Every structure is written in structure tokens, then in C-alpha cells.
Short mmCIF file of C-alpha atoms and ligand atoms in Angstrom, two decimals:
data_model
loop_
_atom_site.label_atom_id
_atom_site.label_comp_id
_atom_site.label_asym_id
_atom_site.label_seq_id
_atom_site.Cartn_x
_atom_site.Cartn_y
_atom_site.Cartn_z
CA MET H 1068 11.02 -15.90 -2.58
CA LYS H 1069 7.35 -15.49 -3.40
CA THR H 1070 6.82 -11.91 -4.44
CA THR H 1071 3.62 -9.91 -4.79
CA VAL H 1072 2.74 -6.34 -5.68
CA ARG H 1073 0.95 -3.46 -4.02
CA MET H 1074 0.05 -0.23 -5.81
CA ASP H 1075 -0.28 2.96 -3.79
CA ASP H 1076 -2.14 6.22 -4.43
CA ILE H 1077 -5.10 5.00 -6.45
CA THR H 1078 -7.35 8.03 -7.04
CA PRO H 1079 -9.74 9.28 -9.75
CA ASP H 1080 -7.15 11.81 -11.00
CA MET H 1081 -4.04 9.66 -10.99
CA ASP H 1082 -1.91 9.15 -14.10
CA TRP H 1083 -4.11 6.66 -15.94
CA GLU H 1084 -1.72 6.19 -18.81
CA LYS H 1085 0.99 4.86 -16.51
CA PHE H 1086 -1.49 2.91 -14.42
CA LEU H 1087 -2.86 1.10 -17.48
CA GLU H 1088 0.61 0.42 -18.83
CA PHE H 1089 1.58 -1.16 -15.53
CA LYS H 1090 -1.71 -3.05 -15.37
CA ALA H 1091 -0.95 -4.56 -18.78
CA LEU H 1092 2.38 -5.78 -17.37
CA LEU H 1093 0.62 -7.32 -14.37
CA ASP H 1094 -1.99 -8.95 -16.61
CA LYS H 1095 0.72 -10.43 -18.81
CA HIS H 1096 2.23 -12.12 -15.76
CA ARG H 1097 -1.18 -12.96 -14.23
CA ILE H 1098 -0.42 -10.98 -11.07
CA ARG H 1099 -3.41 -9.55 -9.27
CA PRO H 1100 -2.09 -6.91 -6.85
CA LEU H 1101 -3.26 -5.06 -3.78
CA ILE H 1102 -4.35 -1.51 -4.59
CA GLY H 1103 -4.51 1.30 -2.04
CA VAL H 1104 -7.55 3.46 -2.79
CA VAL H 1105 -7.75 6.89 -1.14
CA PRO H 1106 -11.39 7.37 -0.02
CA ASP H 1107 -11.47 11.19 -0.35
CA ASN H 1108 -8.23 12.36 -1.93
CA ARG H 1109 -7.23 15.93 -1.06
CA ASP H 1110 -3.53 15.54 -1.83
CA GLU H 1111 -2.76 17.71 -4.86
CA ASN H 1112 0.45 15.74 -5.47
CA LEU H 1113 -1.65 12.74 -6.44
CA ASN H 1114 -3.61 14.70 -9.09
CA ARG H 1115 -1.54 14.15 -12.19
CA GLY H 1116 -3.64 16.12 -14.63
CA ALA H 1117 -4.13 13.04 -16.76
CA ASN H 1118 -7.81 12.77 -15.95
CA LYS H 1119 -8.94 14.46 -19.13
CA GLY H 1120 -7.04 12.11 -21.42
CA LYS H 1121 -8.27 9.20 -23.53
CA GLU H 1122 -7.28 6.70 -20.87
CA ARG H 1123 -9.45 8.40 -18.28
CA GLU H 1124 -12.40 8.23 -20.67
CA LYS H 1125 -11.89 4.50 -21.15
CA ILE H 1126 -12.16 3.99 -17.40
CA GLY H 1127 -15.54 5.71 -17.06
CA ASP H 1128 -16.82 5.86 -13.50
CA PHE H 1129 -13.89 5.48 -11.10
CA TRP H 1130 -15.72 3.47 -8.46
CA GLU H 1131 -17.32 1.18 -10.97
CA TYR H 1132 -13.86 0.52 -12.41
CA ILE H 1133 -12.44 -0.27 -8.95
CA ARG H 1134 -15.28 -2.73 -8.34
CA ALA H 1135 -14.54 -4.36 -11.70
CA LEU H 1136 -10.89 -4.78 -10.69
CA GLN H 1137 -12.07 -6.39 -7.47
CA ASN H 1138 -14.15 -8.82 -9.51
CA GLU H 1139 -10.99 -9.68 -11.48
CA GLY H 1140 -9.36 -10.72 -8.20
CA TRP H 1141 -7.54 -7.50 -7.35
CA VAL H 1142 -7.49 -6.83 -3.59
CA ILE H 1143 -8.40 -3.41 -2.23
CA ALA H 1144 -6.96 -1.61 0.78
CA MET H 1145 -8.08 1.69 2.28
CA HIS H 1146 -5.14 4.05 1.72
CA GLY H 1147 -5.64 6.59 4.51
CA PHE H 1148 -8.56 9.00 4.43
CA ARG H 1149 -7.59 12.19 2.54
CA HIS H 1150 -3.86 11.49 2.11
CA VAL H 1151 -2.93 14.85 3.62
CA TYR H 1152 0.12 14.92 5.89
CA THR H 1153 -0.57 17.15 8.85
CA GLN H 1154 1.74 15.43 11.33
CA LYS H 1155 5.52 15.46 11.51
CA ARG H 1156 5.82 11.98 12.99
CA GLY H 1157 6.94 8.61 11.74
CA GLY H 1158 5.03 6.60 14.34
CA MET H 1159 5.76 2.89 14.84
CA PHE H 1160 7.23 2.23 11.37
CA PRO H 1161 9.26 5.38 10.73
CA LEU H 1162 10.16 5.13 7.05
CA ASN H 1163 9.00 8.73 6.65
CA HIS H 1164 8.81 11.41 9.30
CA PHE H 1165 5.37 12.69 8.37
CA SER H 1166 1.89 11.26 8.68
CA GLU H 1167 -1.82 11.67 8.13
CA PHE H 1168 -2.51 9.86 11.41
CA ALA H 1169 0.45 9.26 13.76
CA GLY H 1170 0.46 11.82 16.54
CA LEU H 1171 -3.25 12.67 16.43
CA ALA H 1172 -5.54 11.84 19.36
CA TYR H 1173 -7.37 8.51 19.25
CA GLY H 1174 -10.82 10.11 18.82
CA GLN H 1175 -9.66 12.18 15.89
CA GLN H 1176 -8.08 9.20 14.14
CA LEU H 1177 -11.17 7.11 14.75
CA ALA H 1178 -13.42 9.78 13.18
CA MET H 1179 -11.19 10.09 10.09
CA LEU H 1180 -10.91 6.36 9.58
CA GLU H 1181 -14.64 5.89 10.12
CA GLU H 1182 -15.43 8.48 7.46
CA GLY H 1183 -12.97 6.89 5.03
CA LYS H 1184 -14.53 3.49 5.55
CA ALA H 1185 -18.05 4.92 5.09
CA ILE H 1186 -17.03 6.55 1.78
CA LEU H 1187 -15.64 3.28 0.43
CA GLU H 1188 -18.73 1.41 1.58
CA SER H 1189 -21.01 3.98 -0.06
CA HIS H 1190 -19.32 2.95 -3.32
CA GLY H 1191 -19.82 -0.74 -2.64
CA ILE H 1192 -16.25 -1.42 -1.49
CA LYS H 1193 -15.60 -3.33 1.70
CA THR H 1194 -12.12 -4.03 2.95
CA ASP H 1195 -10.41 -4.93 6.21
CA ILE H 1196 -6.92 -4.02 4.93
CA PHE H 1197 -5.29 -0.69 5.75
CA MET H 1198 -2.45 0.94 3.81
CA ALA H 1199 -1.08 3.85 5.85
CA PRO H 1200 -0.05 6.90 3.79
CA ALA H 1201 3.75 7.33 4.15
CA HIS H 1202 3.71 3.97 6.03
CA SER H 1203 3.12 5.93 9.22
CA TYR H 1204 0.76 4.97 11.99
CA ASP H 1205 0.89 4.75 15.77
CA ARG H 1206 -0.75 2.75 18.54
CA ASN H 1207 -3.92 4.86 18.32
CA THR H 1208 -4.19 4.20 14.58
CA LEU H 1209 -4.05 0.45 15.20
CA LYS H 1210 -6.58 0.70 18.02
CA ALA H 1211 -9.00 2.78 15.92
CA LEU H 1212 -8.61 0.47 12.92
CA GLN H 1213 -9.47 -2.57 15.02
CA LYS H 1214 -12.49 -0.82 16.45
CA LEU H 1215 -13.72 -0.35 12.86
CA GLY H 1216 -13.13 -3.98 11.90
CA PHE H 1217 -9.80 -3.66 10.09
CA THR H 1218 -7.58 -6.70 10.70
CA LYS H 1219 -4.68 -6.35 8.25
CA MET H 1220 -1.86 -3.91 7.50
CA THR H 1221 0.30 -3.83 4.40
CA ASP H 1222 3.50 -2.78 6.17
CA GLY H 1223 6.37 -3.96 8.30
CA PHE H 1224 9.54 -5.82 7.43
CA GLY H 1225 10.07 -9.56 7.48
CA SER H 1226 9.84 -12.60 5.28
CA ARG H 1227 6.34 -13.74 6.22
CA PRO H 1228 3.11 -12.35 7.65
CA TYR H 1229 3.07 -11.75 11.39
CA VAL H 1230 0.68 -10.73 14.15
CA TRP H 1231 1.45 -7.62 16.22
CA LYS H 1232 -0.83 -5.60 18.51
CA GLY H 1233 -3.83 -7.60 17.36
CA MET H 1234 -3.33 -6.92 13.63
CA ARG H 1235 -1.90 -9.10 10.86
CA PHE H 1236 0.99 -7.44 9.07
CA TYR H 1237 1.90 -8.39 5.51
CA PRO H 1238 5.50 -7.19 5.12
CA ILE H 1239 6.86 -5.03 2.31
CA SER H 1240 10.39 -5.34 0.96
CA PHE H 1241 13.21 -3.61 2.85
CA ARG H 1242 15.69 -3.59 -0.02
CA LEU H 1243 14.10 -5.09 -3.08
CA GLU H 1244 17.26 -6.44 -4.72
CA SER H 1245 18.40 -8.31 -1.62
CA SER H 1246 14.85 -9.52 -0.84
CA LEU H 1247 14.59 -11.04 -4.31
CA LYS H 1248 17.83 -12.98 -3.82
CA LYS H 1249 16.42 -14.92 -0.85
CA LYS H 1250 15.05 -18.37 -1.62
CA ASN H 1251 12.36 -18.63 1.02
CA GLY H 1252 9.69 -16.38 2.37
CA MET H 1253 7.46 -13.74 0.85
CA THR H 1254 7.59 -10.06 0.16
CA THR H 1255 5.66 -7.17 -1.41
CA ILE H 1256 6.99 -4.75 -4.02
CA VAL H 1257 5.62 -1.23 -3.43
CA ILE H 1258 4.66 0.55 -6.67
CA HIS H 1259 3.74 4.20 -7.28
CA THR H 1260 2.77 4.34 -10.97
CA ASN H 1261 2.25 8.13 -10.88
CA THR H 1262 5.99 8.71 -10.59
CA MET H 1263 7.24 5.78 -12.65
CA GLY H 1264 9.47 6.33 -15.67
CA ARG H 1265 10.26 4.16 -18.67
CA LYS H 1266 13.25 2.57 -16.95
CA ASP H 1267 11.10 1.57 -13.96
CA MET H 1268 8.57 -0.15 -16.23
CA GLU H 1269 11.40 -2.14 -17.81
CA LYS H 1270 12.94 -2.96 -14.43
CA TYR H 1271 9.68 -4.37 -13.08
CA GLY H 1272 9.02 -6.24 -16.32
CA ALA H 1273 12.38 -8.00 -15.83
CA ILE H 1274 11.64 -8.70 -12.15
CA PHE H 1275 8.27 -10.26 -13.02
CA GLU H 1276 9.96 -12.37 -15.65
CA LYS H 1277 12.60 -13.78 -13.32
CA ASN H 1278 10.86 -14.19 -9.97
CA GLN H 1279 8.15 -16.32 -8.47
CA MET H 1280 5.32 -13.81 -8.59
CA ILE H 1281 2.08 -14.40 -6.70
CA SER H 1282 -1.22 -12.53 -6.50
CA TYR H 1283 -1.94 -10.58 -3.35
CA GLY H 1284 -4.93 -12.81 -2.59
CA ASP H 1285 -2.51 -15.75 -2.28
CA TYR H 1286 -0.27 -13.75 0.05
CA LEU H 1287 -3.29 -13.19 2.31
CA LYS H 1288 -3.79 -16.96 2.56
CA GLU H 1289 -0.35 -17.46 4.14
CA GLY H 1290 -0.32 -18.17 7.88
CA ALA H 1291 0.93 -15.49 10.25
CA ALA H 1292 3.28 -16.04 13.20
CA LYS H 1293 3.22 -14.02 16.41
CA ARG H 1294 5.92 -11.38 16.36
CA SER H 1295 8.33 -11.11 19.29
CA LEU H 1296 9.35 -7.81 20.84
CA PRO H 1297 13.05 -8.02 19.76
CA CYS H 1298 11.89 -8.58 16.17
CA GLN H 1299 9.69 -5.53 16.42
CA TRP H 1300 12.61 -3.42 17.71
CA ALA H 1301 14.72 -4.67 14.81
CA GLU H 1302 11.99 -3.61 12.38
CA TYR H 1303 11.82 -0.15 13.97
CA CYS H 1304 15.61 0.19 13.62
CA MET H 1305 15.55 -1.01 10.00
CA ALA H 1306 12.81 1.50 9.14
CA THR H 1307 14.85 4.28 10.79
CA ALA H 1308 17.99 3.18 8.93
CA LYS H 1309 16.12 3.10 5.62
CA HIS H 1310 14.78 6.60 6.31
CA ILE H 1311 18.34 7.87 6.89
CA LEU H 1312 19.71 6.05 3.81
CA VAL H 1313 17.00 7.47 1.56
CA LYS H 1314 17.71 10.97 2.91
CA MET H 1315 21.41 10.58 2.13
CA MET H 1316 20.83 9.50 -1.47
ZN1 ZN A 824 0.23 7.25 -0.70
#
């Protein structure tokens, strides 16, 4: 299985030490990932207090650094708007039962997404890929995204990209260990460096060593098939099951 990487929660005050350690691992394996940048982070949980450290100094201006990563071939997604969960809904892909967007009126979602996009563009970053905080979005989110020119989502389950409700979905892994055992198809490993420990770094190092890793840009080049309704129901059920399993652990 071809496997790629996405990194969530990229903000100016994230844990830069862990980010750079993971980046070194990606560089070693020549993997250029997708990164989800929050346009206007207001989620205190994502501020890891590491912004005053040496690593933060090395980075310099956050937006300049993000543009440099883009020049290296890293792909950027808009990761929500402020990353604040005001809604208690899981929406169409209910891995989590909270959301920044799902449940809000269309006009409200459109305004938030428009502002997020304008902030990224003011820093010279253009993207048509959306990474929903907590993986939660609803029909109105998809409609508003399309109105603003977004065409791709990094979400959903499956072994190859698919088209649903006018958007291209690039699936993430349902259960990483079993995904990696499959011979064919593609998947995305979801990484949150802020909360990674030593053991996680080692685990991913071993995964990168053993598997056929690809850059996210190559994943985007794969063709997408139209998704059928039964498949979409199956995905909804799998997301619900995963939500329950995670709660039980
Ligand atoms: Zn997030």
C-alpha cells in the first residue's frame, strides 16, 4: 500500500522541537507531507509554550517558514479557521462528536471559511485543500468550501481517492496497522506532533522504513473514482464505530 503523511495543527505556537524532530524523520525518508495550517488559531490546546525556545527562533517568521516548506514540495491545507469547537456534532464523518463547523448555518460557515482563506492568502498561501478540525463537517461546509474554490478534502475512509458531493476526498487510514498490511491502494497517516512521545517517533520511524512511502503531492496525482451511496453509508458506520472504539479505550 502506498502510504503518505498529513500533519495536523500547524500553528505559530506549536511544539517546534517535536515538529522539527519529525520533519527530520520525513526528510530522511524523502517524504513531503500535507500540513494543516490553522489560519487564525484561537485554540489554547494547540499553544504548547514552546514558542520561546531555540527551535522557534530558528524558524523566524512563521508564514515565511510555511512558504519555504511549500517551496520544498510540502502541500498545504487550510485546517479550519480558528480551530475552536463550538458545536457538539460529528457531521458527515463522525469520528468525533464536536466541530468548528458542522451544525452551523451555511452563511455562518461561509463567512468563517472565507475569512480563513483570506488570512492564508494575505500571507501568500493559496490552497484548495481543506482539513476539517476534528474531521467534522456537514453538507453546508462542503457547499461553502466549493463556493470558495476548495476542491479537495483530506478525510474519509477507503483505499483510493474518491469523488463525493462535488469534492475529491483523499482518504485517511481507518486502522493504521491493518491498512499497512494491504498490498494495494493508498492511505494517509494522520500525525499530531504536539502530542507525540518518544515511542511514537520510533514507531513512525519503523513504519517509514518498512512501507512504500509517497509524498502527498504524488497522492494528489492519483485518479479519483465516483463514490456510491452504499460505500458512503459504510464509511459513516466505520467512522461511528471508530468513535465508539476510541471512547472505550
Ligand atoms: Zn486540529
